[in-house]
Backbone as a ProteinNet text record, in pm:
[ID]
protein_1_A
[PRIMARY]
MESPNQRQEIDEHQNQVQQPQTHLIQLDIEETNQPPIKRPAPKTFGDLTIIFIFETIGTGLFAYGIVASNGSDFLIAAYLYAAIFLTCKFTGGHVNPAVSFSFYCDDTISSWTLRIYWTAQLLGAVGGAWVAYLILGVVTSPSIKSTNIEWMLADLCGEAFGTFMFVLFIHIQVHEQTRQTNNDIAGIAWIALALFFSRQLSSHSGGCLNPAMGVGLELFEAFWLNDTTKLANFWVFLFAPLFGAYIAQIFYNSIYLPLLKK
[TERTIARY]
-8362.4	-8285.6	-8291.9	-8082.3	-8075.9	-8113.1	-8099.3	-8149.1	-8018.9	-7996.8	-7910.6	-7794.9	-7836.5	-7804.5	-7740.5	-7883.9	-7743.3	-7620.4	-7618.6	-7545.3	-7401.2	-7436.8	-7317.1	-7266.6	-7373.1	-7338.9	-7210.5	-7197.5	-7106.6	-7012.4	-7013.9	-6878.3	-6852.4	-6851.2	-6773.4	-6706.2	-6848.6	-6767	-6579.6	-6643.6	-6552.9	-6392.9	-6448.9	-6302.2	-6230.4	-6281.4	-6223.6	-6124.7	-6192	-6157.8	-6029.5	-6032.8	-5913.7	-5764	-5877	-5732.5	-5631.9	-5670.9	-5592.3	-5460.8	-5528.9	-5443	-5325.1	-5353.4	-5316.5	-5161.1	-5155.6	-5114	-4997.6	-5096.7	-4952.4	-4912	-4929.6	-4797.5	-4766.1	-4754.2	-4636.9	-4542.3	-4591.8	-4476.6	-4420.2	-4486.5	-4368.1	-4231.9	-4310.3	-4197.4	-4091.5	-4080.9	-4031	-3950.5	-3985.1	-3873.2	-3822.6	-3831.4	-3769.5	-3628.1	-3645.9	-3583.4	-3464.6	-3451.1	-3364.2	-3323.2	-3177.4	-3051.7	-3023	-2963.3	-2954.4	-2836.5	-2841.5	-2824.3	-2640.2	-2552.8	-2411.5	-2369.5	-2370.6	-2362	-2153.8	-2133.4	-2086.2	-2029.2	-1909.7	-1979.6	-1909.6	-2050.5	-2048.8	-1950.7	-1818.3	-1741.6	-1707.6	-1666.4	-1719.2	-1590.5	-1614.6	-1533.1	-1388.8	-1432.1	-1283	-1234.4	-1297.8	-1227.5	-1196.4	-1214.9	-1178.1	-1067.9	-1052.4	-915.7	-818.3	-786	-763.7	-665.2	-797.8	-758.3	-633.4	-671	-599.3	-482.9	-445.9	-360.6	-234.3	-244	-218.6	-145.6	-243.9	-248.7	-162.4	-138.7	-62.4	68.7	108.3	243.5	248.8	230	265.3	339.3	257.7	227.6	369.6	350.4	492.1	641.6	678.2	743.8	747.6	632.9	684.9	767.1	667.3	731.3	931.1	923.7	1053.1	1151	1083.3	1186.5	1177.7	1065.1	1094.2	1200.6	1277.6	1317.6	1495.3	1514	1589	1631.1	1542.7	1575.2	1638.2	1641.1	1759.9	1650.4	1578.9	1484.8	1541	1553.9	1526.5	1459.1	1408.1	1308.6	1295.6	1380.9	1372.5	1360.1	1345.5	1380.6	1296.1	1200.8	1150.8	970.2	980.3	912.2	992.2	1028.3	1065.6	991.5	982.3	957	799.1	751.8	569.7	492.2	648.4	602.7	596.1	648.4	734.7	564.6	560.7	413.5	246.8	329.1	148.5	173.6	318.5	305.6	252.5	292.2	240.8	73.9	72.5	-92	-219.4	-192	-258.3	-367.8	-350	-420.1	-530.7	-496.8	-609.2	-672.8	-582.9	-642.1	-661	-646.5	-596.7	-465.8	-396.2	-279.1	-265	-341.6	-396.4	-251.6	-190.5	-62.4	-71.2	-177.4	-184.3	-352.9	-334.8	-485	-583	-476.7	-582	-617.8	-547.9	-579.9	-725.8	-696	-845.4	-986.8	-961.3	-1038.1	-1110.1	-1022.1	-1064.8	-1162.5	-1144	-1189.8	-1325.3	-1302.2	-1415.2	-1584	-1441.8	-1565.4	-1588.4	-1498.5	-1630	-1717.4	-1735.7	-1797.6	-1839.9	-1651.6	-1582.4	-1554.4	-1562	-1558.1	-1684.7	-1642.2	-1756.2	-1677.6	-1774.6	-1740.5	-1597.1	-1655.7	-1603	-1541.5	-1509.8	-1413.8	-1248.9	-1326.3	-1214.4	-1159.8	-1222.7	-1150	-1084.7	-1091	-975.3	-848.1	-824.9	-799.2	-662.8	-747.9	-689	-617	-642.5	-616.8	-492.1	-510.7	-372.9	-299.5	-345.4	-230.1	-154.8	-167.8	-118.3	40.2	-105.8	-7	97.1	90.3	136	312.8	220.2	384.8	452.4	391.9	448.3	577.9	505.1	535.3	678	659.7	812.6	899.9	862.2	954.4	1060.8	981.8	1087.7	1130.1	1092.5	1202.1	1294.8	1302.8	1423.3	1497.5	1402.8	1508.6	1590.3	1551.6	1640.5	1741.4	1718.3	1741.5	1957.5	1845.6	1970.2	2002	1873.8	1890.4	1861.2	1780.8	1756.6	1652.4	1599	1484.3	1409.3	1357.5	1316.8	1218.7	1156.5	998.7	940.7	890.3	839.7	862.9	917.7	908.3	913.5	847.2	824	929.4	1062.8	1127.8	1142.4	1016.4	968.2	799.6	763.3	627	612.1	710.4	633.9	492	430	314.8	317.9	439.6	410.9	525.3	610.3	595.1	533.8	451.3	342.3	272.9	213.4	83.2	192.7	288.3	385.4	386.5	349.2	403.7	212	147.8	-13.9	-43	-3.5	-24.8	46.4	179	192	239.2	159.2	99.4	-36.6	-113.6	-214.5	-235.8	-132.2	-111.1	-92.5	31.7	115.7	-18.8	-58.6	-122.2	-264.2	-284.3	-394	-337.9	-279.1	-202.1	-131.9	-95.8	-51.6	-181.6	-307.8	-422.3	-525.9	-509.3	-558.6	-514.3	-397	-314.2	-397.8	-414.1	-434.5	-588.6	-697.5	-796.1	-781.6	-709.9	-688.2	-647.5	-571.2	-536.6	-621.3	-686.4	-783.2	-895.3	-1003.9	-1103.1	-1124.5	-1139.4	-1162.3	-1201.3	-1271.8	-1293.6	-1171.6	-1067.7	-994	-817.8	-851.3	-698.2	-608.9	-512	-422.2	-362.3	-326.5	-274.4	-332.1	-412.8	-449.6	-365.7	-208.4	-71	-58.6	-91.2	-74	82.6	177.4	289.6	323.8	275.1	270.7	182.8	53.5	-23.6	53.9	146.2	141.7	331.2	327.5	506.1	441.3	370.4	244.3	242.8	179.9	178.3	285.4	374	493.2	578.4	545.9	617.2	552.2	416.1	375.5	372	433.1	457.5	539.3	654.7	824.2	826.6	706.2	639.9	602.7	454	384.7	484.4	587.6	701.7	773.1	756.6	817.9	770.8	608	539	529.9	552.3	576.9	766.2	875	930.3	1002.9	893.7	954.4	944	781.6	722.2	815	880	981	865.6	772.7	680.1	655.6	541.1	508.3	388.4	251.9	159.3	102.4	93.6	84.9	45.5	-90.7	-118.9	-93.5	-4.1	-24.6	168.1	218.8	382.1	405.5	302.7	347.6	323.3	222.6	196.5	234.5	240.4	273.6	405.4	485.3	691	704.2	596.8	610	610.3	480.3	452.8	572	613.4	768.5	844.6	885.6	972.1	942.6	875.5	855.7	876.6	858.7	800.4	869.8	964.6	1151.1	1214.8	1214.4	1355.7	1226.3	1150.7	1053	1033	1009.1	988.2	845.4	763.2	595.7	644.6	756.2	814.6	703.5	775.6	754.5	650.4	538.6	390.5	313.8	368.5	338.9	211.1	351.9	242.3	254.5	199.7	169.2	26.2	-67.1	-193.4	-187.9	-51.1	-27.1	-33.7	83.9	46.3	-35.3	-170.1	-286.2	-380	-395.1	-539.7	-507.2	-338	-362.9	-375.3	-287.8	-338.7	-433.6	-566.2	-709.9	-759.7	-736.8	-806.4	-764.8	-653.6	-619.5	-670.7	-682	-802.7	-869.7	-985.4	-1060.5	-1098	-1034.2	-1051.7	-1002.3	-936.5	-896.3	-1001.6	-1071.2	-1177	-1317.1	-1322.6	-1361.5	-1344.9	-1268.6	-1203.5	-1210.7	-1208.2	-1189	-1337.8	-1408	-1549.8	-1663.1	-1639.9	-1707.9	-1646.4	-1497.8	-1504	-1440.8	-1253.3	-1207.7	-1289.9	-1372	-1456.6	-1570.8	-1670.9	-1716.2	-1614.8	-1573.6	-1469	-1407.9	-1396.5	-1390	-1449.3	-1606.3	-1694.4	-1788.6	-1739.6	-1809.1	-1782
-9068.9	-9162.8	-9270.6	-9261	-9398	-9577.7	-9659.6	-9759.3	-9870.7	-9990.1	-10013.7	-10069.4	-10108.7	-10227.7	-10040.3	-9896.7	-9833.6	-9764.8	-9770.1	-9761.7	-9866.2	-9998.6	-10099.7	-10077.8	-10002.3	-9965.5	-9898.6	-9780.7	-9652.4	-9632.2	-9796	-9796.5	-9842	-9912.4	-10011	-9921.1	-9793.4	-9719.4	-9677.6	-9606.7	-9541	-9633.9	-9756.1	-9849.5	-9860.5	-9879.6	-9870.3	-9800.7	-9652.3	-9505.1	-9530.8	-9558.9	-9487	-9620.9	-9754.1	-9840	-9834	-9766.1	-9719.6	-9577	-9490.1	-9425.8	-9451.4	-9549.5	-9659.4	-9704.2	-9735.5	-9865.7	-9720.8	-9648.8	-9504.7	-9441.9	-9453.1	-9419.4	-9490	-9618.1	-9752.2	-9727.4	-9717.5	-9744	-9565	-9438.6	-9359	-9445	-9432.3	-9486.3	-9595.7	-9700.1	-9774.4	-9716	-9634.1	-9559	-9444.8	-9421.4	-9337.5	-9423.2	-9514.8	-9648.8	-9659.4	-9665.3	-9699.2	-9611.6	-9700.3	-9601.4	-9610.7	-9509	-9456.4	-9492.4	-9587.4	-9688.7	-9529	-9587.2	-9555.6	-9496.8	-9451.7	-9508.2	-9385.5	-9508.9	-9383.1	-9315.2	-9184.5	-9006.5	-9084.6	-9016.2	-9018.1	-8987.3	-9082.9	-8937.2	-8961.1	-8763.4	-8763.2	-8886.7	-8833.4	-8931.1	-8832.5	-8709.5	-8601.1	-8667.5	-8694.1	-8742.1	-8926.7	-8965.7	-9085.9	-9126.2	-9005	-9028.4	-8933.7	-8826.4	-8782.5	-8945.9	-9004.4	-9056	-9199.7	-9265.2	-9310.9	-9204.7	-9154.3	-9140.7	-9146.7	-9037.8	-9045	-9185.6	-9232.6	-9384.3	-9472.8	-9467.4	-9575.5	-9463.8	-9316.8	-9253.8	-9305.7	-9264.8	-9319	-9506.1	-9588.6	-9684.4	-9746.8	-9671.5	-9695.6	-9673.9	-9487.4	-9481	-9594.7	-9668.7	-9738.7	-9881.5	-9859.9	-10095.7	-10000.9	-9916.6	-9850.9	-9841.2	-9773.5	-9812	-9956.7	-10027.2	-10184.5	-10258.7	-10215.3	-10300.4	-10246	-10044.3	-9983.7	-10015.1	-10084.4	-10088	-10213.5	-10307.8	-10463.7	-10518.3	-10481.2	-10494.5	-10464.5	-10322.7	-10257.9	-10161.7	-10214.1	-10228.5	-10039.3	-10016.1	-9880.4	-9823.3	-9829.4	-9794	-9800.8	-9915.7	-9965.3	-9886.5	-9828	-9748.6	-9588.2	-9599.2	-9438.4	-9416	-9488.5	-9536.3	-9471.7	-9529.3	-9552.1	-9400.1	-9325.3	-9259.8	-9138.1	-9145.9	-9043.6	-9061.9	-9215.5	-9242.8	-9183.8	-9174.7	-9114.9	-8970.5	-8915	-8740.7	-8722.7	-8800.8	-8747.8	-8778.6	-8890.6	-8875.5	-8852.5	-8851.7	-8829	-8755.6	-8583.4	-8529.6	-8533	-8650.6	-8677.1	-8791.9	-8893.9	-8972	-9073.7	-9012.8	-9150.5	-9222.6	-9189.3	-9189.1	-9326.7	-9428.8	-9603.7	-9689.5	-9638.2	-9764	-9862	-9931.7	-10106	-10105.6	-10235.7	-10269.3	-10292.6	-10421.9	-10456.9	-10354.4	-10170.3	-10122.6	-10034.1	-10024.1	-10000.2	-10040.5	-10236.1	-10345.3	-10249.4	-10230.2	-10243.8	-10110.7	-9990.8	-9877.6	-9910	-10050.1	-10111.6	-10158.1	-10235.2	-10294.4	-10225.2	-10143	-10027.1	-9955.7	-9902.6	-9828.1	-9748.9	-9744.3	-9594.5	-9536.7	-9640	-9589.5	-9754.2	-9733	-9823.6	-9889.4	-10024.7	-10067.6	-10084.6	-9957.1	-9882	-9827.5	-9761.6	-9689.9	-9776.1	-9899.1	-10040.6	-10088	-10089.1	-10179.5	-10012.2	-9889.9	-9787	-9798	-9774.1	-9841.3	-9953.2	-10048.4	-10186.1	-10236.6	-10110.2	-10115.9	-10042.4	-9885.4	-9848.7	-9851.7	-9960.1	-9985.2	-10151.4	-10179.6	-10317.8	-10286.1	-10171.6	-10080.3	-10021.4	-9935.1	-9832	-9974.4	-10089.6	-10164.3	-10218.6	-10259.4	-10296	-10190.4	-10096.8	-9941	-9998.4	-9935.6	-9911.2	-9998.8	-10121.2	-10244.6	-10250.2	-10194.6	-10097.9	-10068.5	-9912.4	-9811.9	-9841.9	-9926.6	-9973.4	-10094.7	-10123.5	-10201.1	-10116.5	-10008.4	-9947.5	-9874.8	-9832.9	-9684.5	-9838.3	-9929.8	-10031.7	-10132.1	-10131.5	-10286.3	-10357.3	-10409.3	-10530.1	-10545.8	-10663.6	-10728.6	-10824.8	-10804.8	-10864.4	-10901.8	-10955.8	-10958.1	-11062.7	-11063.2	-11102.6	-11331.3	-11370.6	-11528.2	-11589.1	-11689.2	-11866.3	-11907.8	-11992.8	-12025.6	-12205.5	-12215.8	-12369.2	-12417.4	-12488.1	-12543.5	-12663.2	-12692.7	-12748.6	-12640.8	-12748.6	-12666.3	-12590.4	-12641.3	-12619	-12443.5	-12449.8	-12338.5	-12262.8	-12307.3	-12205.5	-12168	-12218.9	-12192.8	-12080.1	-12067.4	-11946.2	-11853	-11873.7	-11741.9	-11707.2	-11755.7	-11725.2	-11644.5	-11718.5	-11593.4	-11492.9	-11509.2	-11392.9	-11270.8	-11309	-11198.9	-11145.7	-11270.5	-11207.9	-11108.4	-11210.7	-11139.4	-10970.3	-10925.9	-10781.2	-10724.4	-10834.9	-10673.4	-10655.6	-10699.3	-10709.9	-10564.2	-10585.6	-10518.3	-10359.8	-10359	-10286.6	-10163.7	-10268.8	-10137.7	-10112.9	-10224.7	-10135.6	-10047.7	-10034.6	-9849.4	-9801.7	-9825.1	-9723.7	-9640.5	-9738.8	-9752	-9580.7	-9661.4	-9564.9	-9461.4	-9353.5	-9312.8	-9198.7	-9229.4	-9209	-9123.6	-9218.5	-9189.6	-9096.4	-9020.4	-8938.9	-8935	-9043.5	-9078.7	-9104.9	-9153.2	-9252.1	-9163.3	-9065.4	-9008.8	-8971.7	-9011.3	-8993	-8911.9	-8822.5	-8648	-8573.9	-8491.3	-8410.4	-8377.5	-8372.8	-8332.1	-8390.5	-8346.2	-8464.7	-8543.4	-8452.3	-8501.4	-8645.4	-8648.2	-8697.7	-8820.5	-8793.8	-8879.4	-9016.7	-8954.8	-8995.5	-9100.8	-8997.6	-9086.4	-9165.8	-9217.6	-9270.2	-9398.5	-9361.3	-9525.1	-9555	-9451	-9534.4	-9592.5	-9560.2	-9650	-9775.5	-9823.1	-9941.1	-10000.5	-10005	-10061.1	-10143.3	-10023.8	-10084.5	-10179.3	-10201.6	-10337.7	-10353.1	-10353.6	-10501.5	-10567.7	-10577.6	-10630.4	-10701	-10669.8	-10742.7	-10860.4	-10895.8	-10986.9	-11104.2	-11076.7	-11163.8	-11184.3	-11148.1	-11188.6	-11303	-11431.9	-11542.1	-11545.5	-11487.8	-11436	-11285.6	-11210.1	-11086.3	-10972	-11002.1	-10883.3	-10805.8	-10895.8	-10829.2	-10733.8	-10780.3	-10647.5	-10612.6	-10614.7	-10548.4	-10624.4	-10712.4	-10721	-10675.3	-10543.4	-10500.7	-10586.1	-10560.5	-10536.5	-10700.3	-10802.4	-10935.4	-10994.6	-10921	-11035.6	-10891.6	-10775.1	-10680.4	-10693.8	-10687.6	-10728.6	-10906.1	-10927.1	-11105.7	-11128.3	-11083.5	-11007.5	-10987.6	-10884.3	-10807.5	-10950.8	-10963.4	-11084	-11197.7	-11266.5	-11322.4	-11344.9	-11205.5	-11153.7	-11142.5	-11073.2	-11030.6	-11117.3	-11211.3	-11312.6	-11452.4	-11471.5	-11503.9	-11662.8	-11689.5	-11775.8	-11726.8	-11828.2	-11830	-11885	-11937.7	-12057.3	-11967.7	-11802.7	-11696.2	-11699.5	-11697.2	-11674.4	-11805.5	-11924.4	-12014.5	-12032.1	-11855.3	-11840.8	-11792.2	-11666	-11526	-11552.2	-11633.2	-11630.3	-11591.5	-11668.8	-11630.1	-11433.2	-11382.8	-11239.7	-11120.1	-11296.2	-11171.7	-11210.8	-11312.6	-11393.1	-11333.4	-11344.1	-11301.8	-11209.4	-11110	-10983.1	-10874.8	-10970.8	-10902.9	-10963.4	-11046.4	-11118.6	-11063.6	-11066.7	-10962.7	-10852.3	-10781.6	-10593.7	-10661.5	-10688	-10755.5	-10769.2	-10862.3	-10894.9	-10752	-10699.2	-10531.5	-10419.3	-10403.6	-10348.1	-10374.1	-10566.5	-10562.1	-10533.6	-10547.7	-10561	-10410.9	-10356.7	-10196	-10123.9	-10162.3	-10128.6	-10228.1	-10326.7	-10403.5	-10405.8	-10405.5	-10405.3	-10286.9	-10241.8	-10119.9	-10019.8	-9952.7	-9832.5	-9795	-10014.6	-9996	-9949.2	-9982.5	-10037.9	-9902.4	-9772.6	-9580	-9645	-9637.2	-9585.1	-9558.1	-9654.6	-9709.6	-9587.8
4377.3	4428.7	4399.6	4433.9	4353.2	4379.6	4254.7	4281.1	4332.4	4416.9	4416.9	4324.7	4199.7	4068.3	4044	4029.4	4001.3	4036.5	4155.7	4245.1	4248.5	4226.2	4198.7	4114.3	3950.8	3849.9	3828.5	3889.9	3908	4002.7	4123.2	4184.5	4111.5	3956	3892.1	3850.9	3773.7	3627.5	3749.7	3822.8	3891.1	3987.5	3951.5	3985.1	3863.3	3752.3	3621	3601.6	3579.1	3608.5	3690.3	3805.1	3898.2	3840.4	3792	3804.9	3694.2	3575.7	3504.1	3540	3629.9	3722.9	3780.1	3838.6	3979.1	3877	3768.1	3703.8	3662.3	3629.8	3532.4	3585.8	3764.4	3854.4	3876.8	3882.6	3965.9	3776.5	3638.2	3584.3	3559	3666	3638.3	3690	3823.1	3899.9	3933.3	3856.6	3777.3	3634.6	3550.3	3466.3	3518	3625.5	3720.7	3814.1	3779.6	3871.8	3813.8	3694.1	3547.7	3596.4	3545.5	3540.6	3414.2	3374.1	3269.6	3138.3	3032.5	3013.7	2936.1	2910.3	2902.5	2789.8	2736.9	2502.1	2484.1	2443.5	2392	2310.6	2362.6	2214.5	2084.3	1990	1837.8	1742.1	1706.3	1620.9	1538.9	1450.3	1295.8	1271.5	1090.2	1031	1020.2	1086.2	1074.5	1185.8	1288.5	1485.9	1425	1332.3	1335.4	1241	1147.1	1052.9	1127.6	1227.9	1345.4	1443.1	1507.5	1556.7	1442.3	1345.6	1294.2	1285.9	1214.4	1169.4	1336	1396.4	1516.3	1573.8	1570.6	1622.1	1615.8	1459.1	1358.2	1404.2	1409.7	1399.9	1643.7	1667.7	1833.1	1806.1	1795.5	1804.6	1698.9	1613.7	1545	1579.3	1621.4	1670.1	1823.1	1905.5	2002.6	1982.2	1840.4	1801.5	1771.1	1730.7	1659.1	1813.4	1938.4	2032.6	2125.8	2117.6	2171.1	2049.3	1945.1	1861.1	1906.2	1935	1978.1	2082.5	2139.2	2334.3	2374.2	2239.1	2333.8	2422.1	2448.5	2586	2720.8	2686.6	2812.4	2817.4	2989.1	3045.3	3100.7	3085.7	3097.8	2987.3	2849.7	2738.8	2683.9	2687.5	2618.7	2698.4	2855.1	2906.5	2844.7	2869.5	2774.3	2671	2575.4	2454.9	2419	2508.8	2589.4	2554.7	2707.4	2777.1	2652.4	2566.8	2401.5	2382.3	2357.9	2241.8	2268.9	2462.8	2426.2	2441.6	2528.4	2477.4	2381.4	2265.1	2192.1	2073.3	2136.1	2050.7	2144.9	2335.1	2435.6	2396.4	2371.6	2283.6	2190.6	2091.5	1945.6	2008.7	2055.2	2092.9	2212	2266.4	2417.6	2430.3	2363.9	2368.8	2385.3	2331.5	2333.7	2310.5	2249.8	2096.5	2188	2168.7	2214.1	2206.6	2108.7	2090.5	2290.1	2341.5	2440.7	2563.1	2569.9	2580.8	2507.9	2414.4	2359.3	2428.8	2353.1	2391.5	2544.4	2604.1	2729.2	2749.7	2707.5	2738.7	2608.5	2489.2	2425.8	2569.1	2630.5	2707.2	2834.5	2866	2958.9	2868.3	2760.4	2706.3	2626.9	2658.7	2664.1	2526.3	2425.4	2265.1	2143.7	2047.4	1988.2	1898.2	1891.2	1796.5	1699.8	1612.2	1507.8	1529.8	1618.2	1690.5	1708.1	1792.8	1826.8	1707	1553	1500.7	1347	1409.8	1320.6	1405.9	1577.4	1680.7	1633	1577.6	1593	1492.7	1354.6	1212.4	1290.3	1307.2	1306	1360	1501.8	1579.8	1487.9	1461.2	1365.1	1255	1187.9	1085.6	1160.2	1283.1	1267.8	1380.6	1428.4	1471	1304.5	1229.1	1132	1058.1	1050.5	981.5	1086.9	1190.4	1320.7	1276	1274.3	1264.2	1123.9	994.6	894.4	878.9	956.5	978.3	1047.7	1201.5	1200.2	1193	1116.3	994.5	938.1	860.7	793.8	858.6	949.5	1018.6	1112.9	1206.5	1296.6	1211.8	1109.2	1002.3	1139.9	1220.1	1264	1284.8	1292	1246.8	1397.1	1456.2	1575.8	1633.8	1698.2	1716.6	1850.6	1933.6	2049.3	2056.7	2075.3	2063.3	2211.7	2108.6	2282.4	2249.9	2373.6	2324.6	2331.6	2372.5	2376.1	2406.3	2285.6	2282.2	2407.5	2503.9	2595.4	2668.6	2696	2755.4	2945.9	2971.3	3143.1	3087.4	2974.5	2921.6	2841.1	2784.8	2725.7	2844.3	2897.7	3039.8	3144.1	3115.3	3170.1	3085.8	2966.9	2835.3	2879.5	2815.1	2834	3031.6	3093.7	3195.5	3265.3	3172	3216.2	3143.5	3007	2901.3	2997	3046	3099.7	3264	3288.9	3426.4	3417.5	3337.4	3293.2	3250.8	3198.4	3106.5	3200.4	3266.4	3342.5	3486.3	3524.2	3633.9	3502.5	3427.2	3375.3	3329.2	3249.2	3257.9	3320.6	3393.3	3582.2	3596.5	3597	3641.6	3507.5	3441.2	3326.7	3339.9	3369.6	3426.6	3539.1	3654.5	3780.7	3772.4	3639.5	3641.9	3519.4	3393.3	3377.1	3393.4	3486.2	3536.9	3626.1	3575.3	3702.3	3853.8	3857.6	4059.6	4112.7	4006.4	4094.2	4038.6	3964.5	3927.6	3985.7	3977.9	4057.6	4081.4	3953.1	3941.6	3804.4	3806.6	3690.6	3642.4	3629.1	3594.2	3424.6	3335.7	3172.7	3163.8	3270.1	3263.4	3346.2	3473.1	3530.3	3560	3483.6	3440.3	3323	3230.2	3094.6	3176	3263.9	3400	3447.1	3495.4	3621	3523.2	3432	3327.3	3231.3	3274.6	3149.3	3300.8	3383.2	3540.7	3531.3	3538.6	3460.4	3411.9	3282.1	3218.1	3231.3	3375.1	3342.3	3460.6	3553.6	3668.6	3579.9	3504	3472	3375.3	3349.8	3244.1	3387	3423.6	3539.1	3575.8	3575.5	3593.2	3454.2	3367.5	3269.8	3208.9	3258.7	3200.3	3162.1	3166.6	3136.2	2996.1	2892.5	2836.4	2721.1	2827.2	2735	2801.1	2836.6	2869.5	2775.4	2640.4	2515.5	2611.2	2628.4	2677.6	2603.4	2435.8	2323.6	2220.1	2189.6	2064.2	1972.2	1885.7	1817	1744.5	1873	1918.4	1861.5	1925.7	1943.5	1792.8	1687.6	1579	1527.8	1501.9	1419.1	1390.2	1474.9	1481.9	1433.5	1497.9	1385.9	1288.4	1238.7	1070.3	1023.7	1056.5	977.6	924.5	1052.4	1055.7	1011.9	1008.7	921.5	755.9	780.9	576.6	545.1	611.7	617.6	569.5	649.2	658.5	557.3	518	402.3	584.3	643.5	758	812.1	817.7	830	984.5	1007.9	1183.1	1287.9	1239.5	1308.8	1373.7	1332.9	1322.1	1397.4	1448.8	1460.8	1640.4	1657.8	1871	1821.1	1734.3	1773.6	1854	1898	1909.4	2092.6	2173.1	2290.5	2341.2	2225.3	2222	2248.3	2132.9	2091.3	2174.2	2219.7	2286.2	2505.7	2494.9	2666.8	2721.6	2623.7	2678.7	2647.8	2556.3	2591.7	2692	2696.7	2780.5	2983.8	3018.5	3110.4	3057	2949.4	2974.1	2981.2	2959.7	2956.5	3131.9	3173.2	3330.1	3456.2	3372.3	3431.4	3434.6	3363	3341.1	3358.3	3398.6	3503.8	3629	3713	3867.2	3922.6	3775.6	3786.9	3844.9	3746.2	3770.9	3874.1	3887.7	3953.9	4120.1	4161.6	4239.3	4298.9	4222.6	4290.5	4282.4	4193.6	4254.1	4280.2	4315.2	4422.1	4634.3	4609.2	4683.2	4776.1	4614.8	4675.3	4723.1	4682.9	4771.8	4862.8	4899.2	5028.7	5179.8
[MASK]
++++++++++++++++++++++++++++++++++++++++++++++++++++++++++++++++++++++++++++++++++++++++++++++++++++++++++++++++++++++++++++++++++++++++++++++++++++++++++++++++++++++++++++++++++++++++++++++++++++++++++++++++++++++++++++++++++++++++++++++++++++++++++++++++++++++

């Protein structure tokens, strides 16, 4: 027959055994509720090489088209169509550092892959400007007409807002949940049309919406003409599109996509 002290020791021992088991069950429940962490797919050296080559060629073609278009929105959209058509199977057809940056912020590509894209895009823009000079004898680049504070602010807002709309259209088309068409030809046409209309929102600055074009074309013109004043306001075409692209991916993932799921 058990004494009261023995019975109390047995109860305490049973409680000590049961407590860890309850704690483990709670941990298991908490772990299953945690969402999986999204990671960019790893890229091999061969993948990065292909991205670098085709992104350089595609961006170069687009840069050539911008110079050759003489400011025509229709021709610029047509050259973007051709550049994406050429590169989309190999690189996704970014040809724009702002687009690449939005997919980096979206955890679609890694920081190292982003560097490859940016290097190729800048090199392609400078190379496209050089080819345009050899063929057409023309040297041109985006420019700010006035350094007046109101004018500069309008240029910054126009580049940011135009890029926001352009990149938002791209995310809507490329993500499976919101894709408007599964036909590649129609999908590329949708993106080219998005550029056409987005440029109308940024006509004050010329509708660059592409840091590679803003920086690359200005670098070539400044070097070729030996005029570094051409680079005085390149930061407008660099930071405003990147900011617009960043806000676009936040809007798509935090507002646009959740509203569609309701």
